Structure formats: structure tokens, C-alpha cells
């Protein structure tokens, strides 16, 4: 039996695409391996959101050159966001011509026919589409977990935040018909899935381009009503589009998880304007306060970029100030990375490395303090945990998440996919500890 290895970089959207790619190649008769030496087909699903993901990809790709020499029949396919960038495909053609197949984000469903073509021709095949109206429905899926699943509800992004490559690599925003989403969720529930995570670059604008528009809040409610589904998560919310209706739907529906990921990117109104985010410091803080008032047990997490072009010390202090005022449960912090083709890449005032590093370290220090303070609120509380399995480092410890997405390691009885009551006995910056009480 032929074997395939898939390597995925980047976000959950890419993880979800990789699950579909895996499902398709398994239908062709390949079985999965984690060992590159065993593989007859290696697929690399790439990410372009920041420079270091690009570098890691090219580093790994370079290493496969030797393998390919030893095993000339090995098929090497590269796909994902980076392949939507012309200069990357050019580089592959020129310097990495041992690659067999290049395809993009809009045509993952073409992989079976590209593999067939590759078998026949044995030379580099490139098929990258600029954009696509179509959303492939009903692709086979190899899911990573039995008890939880990703469901992408839309693709693309129309926001053109000035630092971001995504609108160029994932194309224009398109929503799936809600009927298709619901039937996928029903199938997952029949298959034993307890938790679904609805994915989109900007879920709050879901449904706007459908013939029969359906607001995201309504979709969320419908998904949470599917029998067998115990928890519904979603990502990512854009602060400019988060409606009061959505806050109410979350508040009134215990199956919808108490977690909102709300990227702020910067605390400075001046930088937010340059980023093309369509909100300012005050509106963002007010939104967070409103969410916390309406849904008291909610966790709010965020994304922050440090060192956007022209960022001054004063702008950075605004970011720290918003962090303090919003008391995030956690944050993903990034150093600004210049992406070719974006508006920010040609802005004057790129910030020097030393200044950025200093700001980044100060942000991390505040982050750790506030995250720990937020986690301390959980001490001695009883929480429901969906069990993800055994801890990687200790077989006697189980691990799972609260509705608010806090990672909890705990002792007691339970199986993967069970929801158990756990009492929190200790807290740390990156996880909570506890024991099953029921
Ligand atoms: N540089 C640094 N971080 C970026 N992100 C997106 N583009 C860039 C960039 N050019 C971050 C944003 C986004 C997250 C997914 O990645 O914070 O929310
Ligand atoms: Fe990028 Fe902004 Fe779209 Fe998010 S909303 S994918 S940051 S352009």
C-alpha cells in the first residue's frame, strides 16, 4: 500500500484543508505515515502570514532534495497560501525543480487529477487559480480527532488589513450555504463529534454575500441546536463586525463556548487607522467591556502585532494600556513581518529590530502577569472539561479544555470525548490543574 505524509504550517484553516487533502488521498488508496522515509507522497501545506513560516517551509523543502535523489519515485506536492504568491512559485520553479506538483488554496479538490497527470508526465505540474467562486462541498475528510472537528463556514477575506497577505492568498470572502454547514454538523454529530469549531477569517461577516443572507448569530444558534453537539466554538471575530445580536446569542445559549477571540492588533488609534482596521482604541475597549458585562464568565483572547511601521513608544504604550484595561485571558503576540504585496510593506518608517524586540519583551511580561491573574480566578472553581486525552508528558494525567478554552491537566477517571466536572486546585500561566469530582 502506498503511503503519504502531510506537513501543515499555519492556522486552523490550513489544518482543515489538510484534513480534506488527507481524506482525498486516502480515497486514492494511500495510507498515512509520519515517517518521511516511508512516504511515496509528501504534501506540504504552507502558510504565508509571517516570514518565519516561509523560511521554515523552504528549509524543510531543501532537506527533501536528498530524499528525492534516493527515491526518485517519491512525489513531492506543495500547496497552500504561499503557492498563491507568484514570486514563491517562481522561486520553486527556479531553485526547487525537484518538486512535482504545485497547487493553490482554490483548487485543493484538483489534487487527485494532478496526481494522475504527474504519474503520466513526470515533470513539474503547476495549477494555481487566482480566485474561485466555488466552494468545494462534500470532500472526504480525514479528521484529526474523533470528538471534535473544524467546520469552515466561509473562505477568503475582504478586509485588506494593510499588513496582511490573507486577502491575496485566500481570495474574496465567500460564505457556504447554511444548509450545507448544518448537514455537515449533523453528520459529524452522528459520528460522535461533541464539539465543533466554526472557522472563517472574519466569521462576523458570515452570510452577507449569500442570495438569502443569514447572519452569523443565527447560524451559530442553528449549529448549537444540532442534536448531539455539546459545544460550539468559532474563530475569528473582527471587532468592527461583532454584533449585539451575537453577544445575546452566546449569552443565552450555554452550548456556545464562553470564549471570544477578538484580535485587537494594536492599542493605538493612529496605528489601527494605518492598519485599516475600522475601529479605534476606545471602541475596542468599550466592546470588550460590553462583552464581559453581558457574558460574565467569558474569556477574551486577542492577537497583537508589535512594530508595525511608524509605531512610536507612545503607540506601543497604548497597546499595553488596552491590554491592562481589557485583561485578556491570553494573547498571541507577533512581531510585525513585512509581506510583499501588502500596503504596509511599502510604508515608510519600518521599525528597527532592537526597538521591536524590546517592546515585544515588555508586552510578554505584561501578558504573563495578566494571564496568571485571570487564571487565578479559576482557583477552587468547578468547571466542565471536554477531555482531549492523556497528557503528553504523564499517562496518569488527563487533559482538556473548559468552555472558556482554558487548558486543564487533571487526575481522575474519564475517556476522550467525555465532559467531566473538575475542581481547579492549582493555576499556572499556561494551564490549570485539577481533579475530577464527579
Ligand atoms: N506580521 C505579523 N503578524 C501578522 N498577522 C497577520 N499578518 C501579520 C504580519 N504581516 C497576525 C495578526 C492576525 C494573526 C492571524 O496573524 O495578528 O490576527
Ligand atoms: Fe488578514 Fe485582516 Fe482578513 Fe484577518 S481580517 S485575514 S488580519 S486581512
XYZ file of C-alpha atoms and ligand atoms in Angstrom:
464
model
C 0.000 0.000 0.000
C 1.285 3.463 -0.863
C 1.912 5.900 1.960
C 1.604 9.664 2.304
C 2.990 12.218 4.719
C 1.395 15.622 5.140
C 3.076 18.603 6.788
C 0.869 21.545 7.737
C 2.032 25.050 8.582
C -0.102 27.890 9.887
C -3.664 28.348 11.046
C -6.680 26.131 11.679
C -7.974 26.882 8.194
C -4.867 25.162 6.844
C -5.331 22.293 9.311
C -8.853 21.897 7.986
C -7.653 21.951 4.353
C -5.072 19.305 5.258
C -7.806 17.100 6.705
C -9.588 17.307 3.344
C -6.420 16.714 1.335
C -5.711 13.669 3.539
C -9.257 12.410 3.021
C -8.835 12.648 -0.762
C -5.505 10.852 -0.943
C -6.798 8.124 1.376
C -9.665 7.579 -1.067
C -6.996 7.067 -3.723
C -5.596 4.225 -1.617
C -2.751 5.919 0.260
C -2.345 5.307 3.979
C -0.847 7.820 6.365
C 2.695 7.767 7.698
C 4.618 10.148 9.920
C 7.979 8.925 8.615
C 9.291 10.707 5.512
C 11.470 7.724 4.570
C 8.347 5.548 4.236
C 6.391 8.045 2.153
C 5.563 7.674 -1.548
C 3.839 11.064 -1.480
C 4.787 14.090 0.635
C 2.423 17.065 0.752
C 3.454 20.375 2.293
C 0.592 22.754 3.066
C 2.152 26.184 3.513
C 1.398 29.451 5.326
C 2.456 32.963 4.264
C 1.185 35.037 7.144
C 4.652 35.730 8.527
C 8.194 35.437 7.172
C 9.333 32.715 9.610
C 6.690 30.271 8.299
C 8.121 30.852 4.786
C 11.645 30.193 5.989
C 10.692 27.001 7.770
C 8.988 25.745 4.621
C 11.967 26.407 2.360
C 14.309 24.863 4.945
C 12.277 21.648 5.064
C 11.804 21.577 1.317
C 15.566 21.835 0.811
C 16.016 18.769 3.050
C 13.738 16.703 0.815
C 16.094 17.131 -2.131
C 18.357 14.322 -0.858
C 15.381 12.079 -0.157
C 14.106 12.619 -3.660
C 17.520 11.630 -5.085
C 17.406 8.384 -3.119
C 13.779 7.726 -4.005
C 13.102 9.119 -7.483
C 9.513 7.826 -7.433
C 8.646 9.928 -4.415
C 6.013 12.541 -5.325
C 6.514 15.915 -3.676
C 3.461 18.211 -3.709
C 3.401 21.725 -2.253
C 0.224 23.729 -1.721
C -1.437 26.344 0.473
C -1.135 30.096 0.865
C 2.474 30.526 -0.254
C 1.656 29.000 -3.646
C -0.778 31.865 -4.290
C 2.212 34.219 -4.405
C 3.777 34.459 -7.859
C 7.304 35.112 -6.582
C 7.203 31.915 -4.485
C 6.123 29.719 -7.412
C 8.869 31.346 -9.497
C 11.441 30.504 -6.816
C 10.255 26.885 -6.704
C 10.494 26.546 -10.474
C 13.989 28.026 -10.483
C 15.578 26.593 -7.357
C 13.500 23.649 -6.223
C 12.653 21.997 -9.517
C 12.638 18.564 -7.836
C 9.088 19.439 -6.673
C 6.433 17.508 -8.663
C 3.157 19.324 -8.018
C 2.289 22.898 -7.054
C -1.329 23.788 -6.327
C -3.051 26.628 -4.504
C -5.770 27.337 -1.964
C -8.604 27.491 -4.524
C -8.177 24.063 -6.080
C -7.395 21.513 -3.374
C -10.102 19.316 -4.894
C -7.937 19.005 -8.063
C -5.259 17.018 -6.244
C -6.449 13.578 -7.462
C -6.325 14.671 -11.110
C -2.959 16.398 -10.590
C -1.563 13.166 -9.140
C -2.814 11.276 -12.181
C -1.242 13.835 -14.500
C 2.001 13.607 -12.522
C 2.096 9.827 -12.937
C 1.689 10.223 -16.684
C 4.107 13.117 -17.274
C 6.678 13.070 -14.501
C 7.503 16.740 -14.743
C 6.638 19.763 -12.602
C 2.916 20.485 -12.711
C 1.705 23.868 -11.541
C -2.001 24.617 -11.128
C -2.768 27.739 -9.154
C -6.033 29.663 -9.612
C -6.239 33.358 -8.832
C -9.570 33.061 -7.081
C -12.670 30.952 -7.297
C -16.393 31.463 -6.849
C -16.828 27.865 -5.929
C -16.578 26.314 -2.509
C -15.930 22.606 -2.844
C -18.619 20.709 -0.920
C -18.629 17.092 0.223
C -14.892 16.366 0.024
C -13.821 13.296 2.011
C -12.162 14.244 5.301
C -9.546 12.563 7.448
C -10.297 14.151 10.823
C -7.556 14.592 13.403
C -9.875 13.910 16.352
C -12.949 11.766 16.898
C -14.622 14.003 19.475
C -14.082 17.446 17.972
C -13.969 18.890 14.476
C -13.366 22.029 12.475
C -16.052 23.220 10.094
C -15.120 26.019 7.724
C -18.120 28.230 7.132
C -16.572 30.677 4.714
C -13.384 31.319 2.854
C -11.345 34.364 1.981
C -11.280 37.848 3.403
C -12.341 41.259 2.120
C -10.840 43.391 4.846
C -7.403 44.117 3.469
C -5.796 44.970 6.780
C -2.699 46.710 5.486
C -0.179 44.227 6.977
C -1.997 41.058 5.942
C -1.372 38.750 2.992
C -4.516 36.628 3.539
C -6.863 38.553 1.203
C -4.321 37.905 -1.577
C -3.735 34.223 -0.817
C -7.287 33.180 0.103
C -9.184 35.453 -2.251
C -12.514 37.191 -1.781
C -14.838 36.335 1.034
C -17.453 33.663 0.273
C -19.855 32.003 2.673
C -21.121 28.446 2.428
C -24.879 27.920 2.311
C -26.093 27.381 5.860
C -27.917 24.183 4.815
C -24.592 22.626 3.772
C -22.972 23.671 7.044
C -25.840 22.227 9.073
C -25.808 18.913 7.238
C -22.038 18.642 7.773
C -22.503 19.326 11.501
C -25.332 16.739 11.703
C -23.079 14.146 10.073
C -20.295 14.969 12.499
C -22.692 14.627 15.441
C -23.819 11.218 14.114
C -20.168 10.281 14.004
C -19.737 11.049 17.715
C -18.366 14.583 17.498
C -19.186 16.655 20.612
C -17.536 19.955 19.766
C -17.368 21.861 16.503
C -15.271 24.936 15.781
C -16.686 27.134 13.023
C -13.853 28.649 11.023
C -13.586 31.788 8.939
C -11.164 34.719 8.646
C -13.957 37.015 9.762
C -16.919 34.953 10.947
C -18.911 38.036 11.916
C -19.461 38.857 8.287
C -20.690 35.315 7.516
C -23.678 35.112 5.221
C -23.588 38.650 3.856
C -22.951 37.543 0.268
C -25.493 34.702 0.178
C -28.575 35.088 -2.051
C -30.578 34.622 1.082
C -28.389 36.365 3.721
C -28.124 34.652 7.106
C -26.395 36.488 9.967
C -23.626 34.661 11.829
C -25.543 34.873 15.122
C -28.386 32.903 13.543
C -26.049 30.289 12.083
C -24.360 29.865 15.458
C -27.705 29.302 17.141
C -28.776 26.756 14.499
C -25.496 24.837 14.828
C -25.793 24.733 18.622
C -29.271 23.201 18.232
C -27.969 20.171 16.317
C -28.630 17.106 18.438
C -25.517 15.534 19.904
C -23.390 18.678 19.639
C -22.445 19.783 23.151
C -20.124 22.677 22.382
C -19.741 25.186 19.589
C -16.689 27.411 19.134
C -15.848 29.893 16.415
C -12.926 31.923 15.110
C -12.034 34.600 14.189
C -14.150 37.629 15.070
C -13.343 41.047 13.671
C -14.144 43.736 16.269
C -15.702 46.007 13.642
C -18.432 43.471 12.824
C -19.263 41.903 16.189
C -22.988 42.475 16.687
C -25.091 42.849 19.843
C -27.219 40.028 18.473
C -24.172 37.736 18.554
C -23.411 38.662 22.162
C -27.014 37.857 23.096
C -26.988 34.516 21.293
C -23.810 33.474 23.127
C -25.147 34.746 26.451
C -28.424 32.860 26.132
C -27.015 29.599 24.866
C -24.832 27.557 27.219
C -23.692 25.251 24.396
C -21.870 28.151 22.762
C -18.457 28.308 24.350
C -17.539 31.158 26.685
C -14.644 32.272 24.542
C -14.290 35.058 22.035
C -11.079 35.527 20.100
C -11.069 39.201 19.221
C -7.836 40.353 17.576
C -7.040 43.942 18.550
C -3.691 44.077 16.649
C -2.719 47.409 18.226
C -3.966 49.647 21.027
C -3.113 52.866 19.211
C -5.921 54.540 17.266
C -3.368 56.042 14.890
C -1.810 52.640 14.113
C -5.243 50.989 13.843
C -6.126 53.525 11.163
C -2.927 52.756 9.256
C -3.751 49.064 9.656
C -7.170 49.694 8.069
C -8.965 48.053 10.991
C -12.035 50.373 11.136
C -12.158 50.755 14.928
C -10.182 52.789 17.447
C -8.786 52.272 20.926
C -11.917 53.437 22.750
C -14.388 51.448 20.641
C -12.335 48.321 21.158
C -12.188 48.732 24.949
C -15.922 49.507 25.074
C -16.693 46.382 23.056
C -14.643 44.179 25.389
C -16.308 45.730 28.441
C -19.749 45.190 26.924
C -18.990 41.526 26.186
C -17.689 40.976 29.724
C -20.742 42.698 31.213
C -23.198 40.594 29.201
C -21.348 37.260 29.476
C -19.558 37.380 32.840
C -17.739 34.032 32.550
C -16.413 34.721 29.040
C -12.713 34.505 28.189
C -11.462 37.061 25.713
C -8.255 36.391 23.804
C -6.546 38.516 21.218
C -3.814 38.903 18.595
C -1.305 41.735 18.855
C 1.295 42.925 16.368
C 4.328 44.809 17.682
C 6.447 47.037 15.472
C 4.007 47.993 12.716
C 5.606 50.710 10.504
C 5.845 54.104 12.282
C 4.861 52.646 15.694
C 6.194 55.048 18.353
C 6.791 54.428 22.046
C 3.530 56.267 22.696
C 1.618 53.980 20.300
C 3.132 50.955 21.998
C 2.126 52.274 25.431
C -1.441 52.414 24.103
C -1.183 48.697 23.308
C -0.037 47.968 26.869
C -2.813 50.196 28.187
C -5.515 48.310 26.256
C -4.043 45.024 27.468
C -4.346 46.221 31.081
C -7.851 47.567 30.614
C -9.172 44.513 28.790
C -7.364 41.935 30.965
C -7.106 39.400 28.170
C -7.213 35.742 29.084
C -4.373 35.217 26.684
C -2.878 36.803 23.598
C -0.981 35.686 20.542
C 1.772 38.239 20.147
C 3.576 38.740 16.871
C 6.449 40.816 15.643
C 5.366 42.685 12.527
C 6.517 40.839 9.425
C 6.760 42.632 6.109
C 4.675 40.807 3.474
C 5.407 41.558 -0.165
C 2.370 42.955 -1.973
C 0.652 44.426 1.104
C 0.187 48.171 1.663
C 2.239 48.184 4.871
C 5.256 46.674 3.122
C 5.841 49.925 1.236
C 5.134 52.265 4.151
C 7.940 54.488 5.407
C 9.047 54.086 8.997
C 9.778 50.372 9.295
C 10.910 49.864 12.898
C 14.393 48.625 13.772
C 14.837 45.151 15.234
C 16.225 46.232 18.629
C 13.302 48.541 19.385
C 10.774 45.910 18.328
C 12.436 43.214 20.440
C 12.442 45.489 23.481
C 8.722 46.277 23.044
C 7.901 42.636 22.411
C 9.620 41.573 25.656
C 7.768 44.242 27.636
C 4.481 43.088 26.146
C 5.212 39.453 27.019
C 5.972 40.422 30.622
C 2.631 42.182 30.987
C 0.910 39.316 29.151
C 2.256 36.720 31.622
C 1.202 38.812 34.634
C -2.337 39.378 33.401
C -2.865 35.836 32.138
C -1.867 34.472 35.537
C -4.159 36.960 37.267
C -7.058 35.848 35.052
C -6.269 32.168 35.644
C -6.226 32.716 39.416
C -9.942 33.465 39.223
C -10.424 29.759 38.468
C -8.834 28.518 41.701
C -11.261 26.245 43.619
C -13.915 26.620 40.930
C -15.760 23.651 39.416
C -15.615 23.598 35.635
C -16.830 21.320 32.844
C -13.989 19.852 30.812
C -14.216 18.142 27.445
C -11.466 15.510 27.661
C -8.956 15.615 24.793
C -6.975 12.612 26.023
C -3.987 11.758 28.179
C -1.364 14.382 28.870
C 1.649 14.026 26.556
C 4.083 14.005 29.450
C 2.222 11.879 32.012
C -0.051 8.909 31.305
C -1.826 9.306 34.643
C -2.967 12.817 33.840
C -5.859 13.757 31.562
C -6.053 16.959 29.586
C -8.887 19.003 28.163
C -10.435 22.456 27.869
C -13.012 24.477 29.721
C -15.772 26.132 27.742
C -13.618 29.265 28.021
C -10.757 27.372 26.299
C -8.516 27.165 29.376
C -6.193 24.173 29.152
C -6.628 21.946 32.227
C -4.486 18.970 33.251
C -6.253 16.831 35.833
C -6.446 13.493 37.595
C -9.462 11.200 37.815
C -11.497 8.937 35.581
C -12.710 9.739 32.106
C -12.387 8.935 28.414
C -11.520 11.153 25.471
C -14.718 12.932 24.414
C -16.365 12.812 27.869
C -17.407 16.014 29.553
C -16.480 15.831 33.246
C -16.683 18.142 36.252
C -13.275 19.143 37.519
C -12.292 21.168 40.545
C -9.376 23.506 39.885
C -6.680 23.028 42.528
C -3.756 24.997 41.093
C -3.160 27.624 38.400
C -0.210 28.497 36.181
C 0.332 30.857 33.236
C -0.201 28.253 30.545
C -2.522 25.763 32.191
C -4.708 24.988 35.190
C -4.535 21.808 37.292
C -7.406 19.963 38.908
C -9.186 16.767 39.802
C -12.409 15.119 38.647
C -15.152 15.472 41.240
C -17.910 13.545 39.545
N 3.020 40.405 10.629
C 2.798 39.961 11.884
N 1.639 39.396 12.263
C 0.675 39.255 11.333
N -0.571 38.737 11.407
C -1.138 38.817 10.181
N -0.284 39.379 9.311
C 0.845 39.661 10.010
C 2.074 40.276 9.668
N 2.326 40.718 8.438
C -1.146 38.244 12.644
C -2.388 39.036 13.017
C -3.503 38.062 12.760
C -2.824 36.757 13.042
C -3.512 35.564 12.495
O -1.549 36.903 12.467
O -2.311 39.361 14.387
O -4.619 38.283 13.573
Fe -5.908 39.401 7.496
Fe -7.422 41.394 8.463
Fe -8.535 39.490 6.907
Fe -7.717 38.856 9.391
S -9.360 40.343 8.851
S -7.339 37.670 7.489
S -5.912 40.157 9.642
S -6.989 40.995 6.279
